[in-house]
Coordinates of C-alpha atoms and ligand atoms in Angstrom, one line a residue:
M1 CA 156.4 163.3 -18.1
P2 CA 152.7 164.1 -18.5
L3 CA 149.8 162.2 -17.5
V4 CA 150.0 158.8 -18.9
T5 CA 147.2 155.7 -19.6
T6 CA 147.0 152.8 -17.4
K7 CA 148.3 150.7 -20.7
E8 CA 152.0 150.4 -19.8
M9 CA 151.5 150.5 -15.8
F10 CA 149.3 147.6 -15.9
Q11 CA 151.5 145.4 -18.6
K12 CA 154.4 145.7 -16.0
A13 CA 152.3 145.1 -12.8
Y14 CA 150.9 141.7 -14.3
E15 CA 154.5 140.7 -15.6
G16 CA 155.9 141.9 -12.2
G17 CA 153.2 140.6 -10.0
Y18 CA 152.4 143.5 -8.5
A19 CA 149.8 146.2 -8.3
V20 CA 149.5 149.7 -8.7
G21 CA 147.4 151.7 -6.0
A22 CA 144.6 153.8 -7.1
F23 CA 143.3 156.3 -4.7
N24 CA 140.5 158.7 -4.6
V25 CA 141.0 162.4 -4.7
N26 CA 138.9 165.2 -3.5
N27 CA 141.2 167.9 -2.4
M28 CA 144.6 169.2 -2.4
E29 CA 146.0 167.6 0.9
I30 CA 144.5 164.1 -0.3
I31 CA 146.6 164.6 -3.5
Q32 CA 149.9 165.9 -1.9
G33 CA 149.5 163.2 0.8
I34 CA 149.5 160.3 -2.0
T35 CA 151.9 161.5 -4.3
R36 CA 154.3 162.5 -1.7
A37 CA 154.2 158.7 -0.7
A38 CA 154.7 157.7 -4.3
K39 CA 157.6 160.0 -4.8
K40 CA 159.2 158.7 -2.1
H41 CA 159.1 155.1 -3.1
N42 CA 159.4 156.0 -6.7
A43 CA 156.1 154.4 -7.3
P44 CA 153.6 154.5 -10.2
V45 CA 150.0 155.8 -9.1
I46 CA 146.3 156.3 -10.1
L47 CA 144.4 159.4 -9.0
Q48 CA 140.8 158.8 -9.3
V49 CA 138.0 161.1 -9.2
S50 CA 134.2 160.1 -8.6
A51 CA 131.5 161.8 -9.4
G52 CA 131.0 162.9 -6.0
A53 CA 134.8 164.4 -6.1
I54 CA 133.7 166.2 -9.4
K55 CA 130.5 167.5 -7.6
Y56 CA 132.6 168.7 -4.5
A57 CA 135.7 170.0 -5.9
G58 CA 135.0 170.5 -9.7
P59 CA 136.7 168.9 -12.3
E60 CA 139.0 171.8 -13.6
Y61 CA 140.7 171.9 -10.0
L62 CA 141.2 168.6 -9.6
K63 CA 142.6 168.3 -13.1
A64 CA 144.9 171.1 -12.3
M65 CA 146.0 169.8 -8.8
V66 CA 146.7 166.5 -10.2
N67 CA 148.8 168.1 -13.1
A68 CA 150.8 169.8 -10.7
A69 CA 151.4 166.6 -8.7
V70 CA 152.5 165.2 -12.0
E71 CA 154.9 168.2 -12.6
E72 CA 156.2 168.2 -9.2
T73 CA 157.1 164.6 -9.0
G74 CA 158.0 163.8 -12.2
L75 CA 156.2 160.0 -11.9
P76 CA 153.8 158.1 -14.1
I77 CA 150.6 159.2 -13.0
A78 CA 147.1 158.4 -14.3
L79 CA 144.1 160.6 -14.1
H80 CA 141.2 158.1 -13.7
L81 CA 137.5 158.8 -13.7
D82 CA 136.2 156.3 -10.7
H83 CA 132.6 154.6 -11.2
G84 CA 131.4 156.6 -14.3
P85 CA 127.9 156.7 -13.8
D86 CA 127.0 157.2 -17.7
F87 CA 128.4 157.8 -21.6
E88 CA 128.3 161.7 -20.8
T89 CA 130.6 161.9 -17.7
C90 CA 132.7 159.4 -19.3
K91 CA 132.8 161.9 -22.5
E92 CA 133.4 165.0 -20.5
C93 CA 136.0 163.7 -18.7
I94 CA 138.0 162.2 -21.7
D95 CA 137.3 165.9 -23.5
M96 CA 139.3 167.4 -20.4
G97 CA 142.2 165.2 -20.9
F98 CA 141.9 162.3 -18.0
T99 CA 143.6 159.3 -19.2
S100 CA 141.4 156.4 -18.0
V101 CA 137.6 156.2 -17.4
M102 CA 135.8 153.6 -15.6
I103 CA 132.1 153.2 -17.1
D104 CA 130.0 151.2 -14.3
G105 CA 127.6 149.4 -15.9
S106 CA 127.3 146.6 -13.4
H107 CA 124.0 147.3 -12.5
L108 CA 122.4 146.9 -15.6
P109 CA 121.6 143.6 -17.4
Y110 CA 124.5 142.1 -19.0
E111 CA 123.4 143.2 -22.8
E112 CA 122.8 146.7 -21.5
N113 CA 126.2 146.7 -19.7
I114 CA 128.1 145.5 -23.0
E115 CA 126.5 148.3 -24.9
L116 CA 127.1 151.1 -22.9
T117 CA 130.7 150.0 -22.1
K118 CA 131.1 149.5 -25.7
K119 CA 130.2 153.1 -26.5
V120 CA 132.2 154.9 -24.0
V121 CA 135.4 152.5 -25.1
D122 CA 134.7 153.6 -28.6
Y123 CA 134.9 157.1 -27.8
A124 CA 137.5 156.8 -25.3
H125 CA 139.9 154.8 -27.6
A126 CA 139.4 157.3 -30.3
H127 CA 141.1 160.0 -28.0
G128 CA 143.7 157.7 -26.5
V129 CA 142.0 157.2 -23.2
V130 CA 141.9 153.8 -21.5
V131 CA 138.6 152.4 -20.2
E132 CA 137.8 149.9 -17.3
G133 CA 134.6 148.2 -17.1
E134 CA 132.7 146.3 -14.3
L135 CA 131.2 142.6 -14.3
G136 CA 129.4 141.3 -11.1
Q137 CA 128.2 143.6 -8.2
L138 CA 130.5 144.0 -4.9
A139 CA 129.1 141.8 -2.6
G140 CA 127.6 143.5 0.7
V141 CA 128.0 141.5 3.8
E142 CA 124.2 140.9 4.0
D143 CA 124.7 138.8 0.9
D144 CA 126.3 136.2 2.9
V145 CA 123.3 135.0 4.6
N146 CA 121.7 133.8 1.2
V147 CA 124.3 131.7 -0.9
S148 CA 122.4 132.1 -4.3
E149 CA 122.5 135.9 -3.9
E150 CA 125.8 135.8 -2.6
D151 CA 126.9 134.0 -5.8
A152 CA 124.4 136.0 -8.0
S153 CA 126.4 139.0 -7.0
Y154 CA 130.2 137.8 -8.0
T155 CA 131.2 138.2 -11.3
K156 CA 130.7 135.2 -13.3
P157 CA 133.7 133.6 -15.0
E158 CA 132.0 132.2 -17.8
Q159 CA 131.1 136.1 -18.6
V160 CA 134.2 137.5 -18.9
Y161 CA 135.8 136.7 -22.0
D162 CA 132.4 137.5 -24.2
F163 CA 132.3 140.9 -22.2
V164 CA 136.0 141.9 -22.7
T165 CA 135.7 140.7 -26.5
K166 CA 132.6 142.5 -27.3
T167 CA 133.4 145.7 -25.5
G168 CA 137.1 145.9 -26.1
V169 CA 137.8 147.4 -22.5
D170 CA 141.4 147.7 -21.5
S171 CA 140.9 146.1 -17.7
L172 CA 137.9 144.7 -15.8
A173 CA 136.6 145.1 -12.3
I174 CA 135.4 142.2 -10.5
A175 CA 133.5 141.1 -7.7
I176 CA 135.1 138.5 -5.5
G177 CA 133.9 139.5 -2.0
T178 CA 135.3 142.7 -1.3
S179 CA 132.7 145.7 -0.7
H180 CA 132.8 149.5 -0.8
G181 CA 133.1 151.4 2.8
A182 CA 134.6 150.7 6.2
Y183 CA 132.1 147.8 7.1
K184 CA 133.1 145.0 5.0
F185 CA 132.5 142.2 7.2
K186 CA 130.5 141.5 10.1
P187 CA 132.2 141.6 13.5
G188 CA 133.7 138.2 14.5
Q189 CA 133.2 137.1 10.8
K190 CA 136.1 135.6 9.1
P191 CA 137.4 138.0 6.1
Q192 CA 137.3 135.6 3.0
L193 CA 137.8 136.6 -0.9
R194 CA 136.9 134.2 -3.7
F195 CA 140.6 133.7 -5.2
D196 CA 138.9 130.5 -6.9
I197 CA 136.9 133.2 -9.1
L198 CA 140.1 135.4 -9.9
A199 CA 142.5 132.5 -10.6
E200 CA 139.5 131.0 -13.0
I201 CA 139.1 134.6 -14.7
Q202 CA 143.1 135.0 -14.9
E203 CA 143.0 131.6 -16.7
I204 CA 140.3 132.6 -19.1
L205 CA 141.8 136.0 -19.9
P206 CA 145.6 135.3 -19.4
G207 CA 147.5 138.7 -19.4
F208 CA 144.2 140.9 -18.9
P209 CA 144.5 143.5 -16.1
I210 CA 142.1 142.8 -13.3
V211 CA 140.7 145.5 -10.9
L212 CA 139.9 145.2 -7.2
H213 CA 137.5 147.5 -5.8
G214 CA 136.4 148.1 -2.1
A215 CA 140.0 147.2 -1.2
S216 CA 140.7 149.4 1.8
S217 CA 142.2 147.4 5.2
V218 CA 140.5 149.6 7.5
N219 CA 143.6 150.6 10.3
Q220 CA 142.5 149.6 13.7
D221 CA 144.7 152.3 15.3
H222 CA 142.9 154.9 13.0
I223 CA 139.6 153.8 14.4
K224 CA 140.5 154.0 17.8
M225 CA 142.1 157.3 17.4
I226 CA 138.5 158.4 16.0
N227 CA 136.3 156.9 18.8
E228 CA 139.0 158.3 21.2
Y229 CA 138.6 161.7 19.9
G230 CA 134.8 162.1 19.9
G231 CA 134.0 159.9 16.9
E232 CA 131.9 157.0 16.5
M233 CA 132.9 154.2 14.3
P234 CA 131.6 150.7 15.3
D235 CA 133.6 147.3 14.5
A236 CA 134.7 148.3 11.4
I237 CA 136.4 145.2 9.4
G238 CA 138.9 145.9 6.0
I239 CA 140.1 143.6 3.7
P240 CA 143.2 141.7 5.5
E241 CA 146.7 143.1 4.0
D242 CA 147.8 139.7 3.1
M243 CA 145.0 139.2 1.1
L244 CA 145.7 141.9 -0.9
R245 CA 149.1 141.0 -1.6
Q246 CA 148.0 137.7 -2.8
A247 CA 145.7 139.5 -5.4
S248 CA 148.2 141.9 -6.4
S249 CA 150.6 138.7 -7.2
M250 CA 147.7 137.2 -9.5
A251 CA 146.0 139.0 -12.3
V252 CA 144.8 142.1 -10.0
C253 CA 146.8 145.3 -11.5
K254 CA 145.0 147.9 -9.7
I255 CA 143.7 148.2 -6.0
N256 CA 141.3 151.1 -5.5
V257 CA 141.5 152.5 -1.8
D258 CA 139.2 155.5 -0.8
S259 CA 138.0 154.7 2.6
D260 CA 141.5 154.3 4.3
I261 CA 142.3 157.5 3.2
R262 CA 139.2 159.1 4.8
I263 CA 139.5 157.4 8.0
A264 CA 143.1 158.5 8.3
M265 CA 142.2 161.9 7.6
T266 CA 139.5 161.9 10.0
A267 CA 142.0 160.7 12.8
A268 CA 144.2 163.0 12.3
L269 CA 141.8 166.0 12.4
R270 CA 139.8 164.9 15.2
K271 CA 143.1 163.9 17.1
H272 CA 144.4 167.6 16.4
L273 CA 141.5 169.4 17.1
S274 CA 140.7 167.8 20.5
G275 CA 144.0 168.9 21.4
N276 CA 144.2 172.4 20.2
A277 CA 141.0 173.8 21.1
K278 CA 142.0 177.5 20.2
D279 CA 143.5 176.4 17.0
F280 CA 141.8 178.0 14.0
D281 CA 144.4 177.9 11.2
P282 CA 143.5 175.2 8.5
R283 CA 147.2 174.7 7.6
K284 CA 147.6 173.7 11.2
Y285 CA 145.2 170.8 11.5
L286 CA 145.5 169.8 7.6
T287 CA 148.9 169.3 8.3
P288 CA 148.5 166.2 10.4
A289 CA 145.7 164.8 8.3
R290 CA 148.3 165.2 4.8
V291 CA 151.2 163.5 7.0
L292 CA 148.7 160.5 8.0
I293 CA 147.5 160.1 4.5
E294 CA 151.1 159.9 3.5
E295 CA 152.0 157.5 5.9
V296 CA 148.8 154.7 4.9
V297 CA 149.7 155.1 1.2
S298 CA 153.5 154.5 1.9
H299 CA 152.5 151.4 3.9
K300 CA 150.4 150.1 1.2
I301 CA 152.8 150.8 -1.4
E302 CA 155.5 148.9 0.6
T303 CA 153.6 146.0 1.8
V304 CA 150.3 145.7 0.1
L305 CA 151.0 146.8 -3.7
G306 CA 154.5 145.8 -4.3
C307 CA 155.0 148.8 -6.6
A308 CA 157.9 150.6 -4.8
D309 CA 160.8 151.3 -7.5
R310 CA 158.5 150.8 -10.4
A311 CA 157.7 154.1 -11.8
Ligands
G3H1 O1 133.9 153.6 -4.8 C1 133.3 154.7 -4.5 C2 134.6 155.6 -4.0 O2 134.8 155.4 -2.6 C3 134.3 157.0 -4.4 O3 133.2 157.5 -3.4 O4 131.2 158.4 -4.6 O5 131.6 159.1 -2.1 O6 133.4 159.9 -3.8 P1 132.3 158.6 -3.4
13P2 P1 137.1 151.5 -0.3 O1 135.6 151.9 0.0 O2 137.0 150.2 0.0 O3 138.2 152.1 0.0 O4 137.1 151.4 -1.8 C1 137.0 152.1 -2.9 C2 136.8 151.9 -4.1 O5 136.5 151.1 -4.5 C3 136.8 153.1 -5.1 O6 136.1 153.1 -6.2
ZN3 ZN1 134.8 151.1 -6.3

């Protein structure tokens, strides 16, 4: 099976009350860790590449490695541009054979976000590629102090119908209280998501796939491991798994995870290198990193996403 778009994946996920994991990839070990877990659970998967990943690894390498994973696993895999910054980057990825792109116009004034997103949709659809747009900006924890500022960063349900119909996007990323990175809530703060906003959007756009960014759960054992072996990660708090499960059972069809993979990889590397001071074979220290990534993704498929045996 060649690379697929997310169209059928999302339709099945919406109907089945589960979500597909979208994991950020930057190198071979990350791709292998993720796709080995997906294979073990016979799960569909989205491998996503940011502008930073493209700069680090080069798009040709990433695409070739993702194609290798497609060939090896036989799973439905989509190759997605994460947080596409402009039309040109989206076009490059579409021209290269990506099956899905995100155009992130969430920082732009509303009308400009519509204009840019529609331009990407027109080009993408003419090439059989699907598009994710974004409305609302992911809340950072500082926004909690000021209610009006906080509300301004959440997605406004009254805009979603207009945005989706005017742009023609295939899925929509929304802001309901998640945020990028490992530090999503203040120490002692009770994690909360605005499920009321998600429910309202679901009612306005029945059957339409919603995307949740900033959805890492931040495994506390991995944080401890990093700190035990010489790292310094203070009180990192992620999105509780039960909340992600709840979102997956609603309109959320795509859950984005990057930080959890970075943390697992770092934890495994620190542990291995600190116990093997004479080791200088990258295969030795990258193996435990790849294994821990596989464990993290396996756990997500089984307990958070609910997409096992849906390939
Ligand atoms: O949401 C952003 C992703 O975690 C990608 O991060 O731009 O550092 O590759 P990056
Ligand atoms: P995390 O930082 O929570 O892993 O979010 C990743 C993401 O949203 C990628 O687009
Ligand atoms: Zn994101």
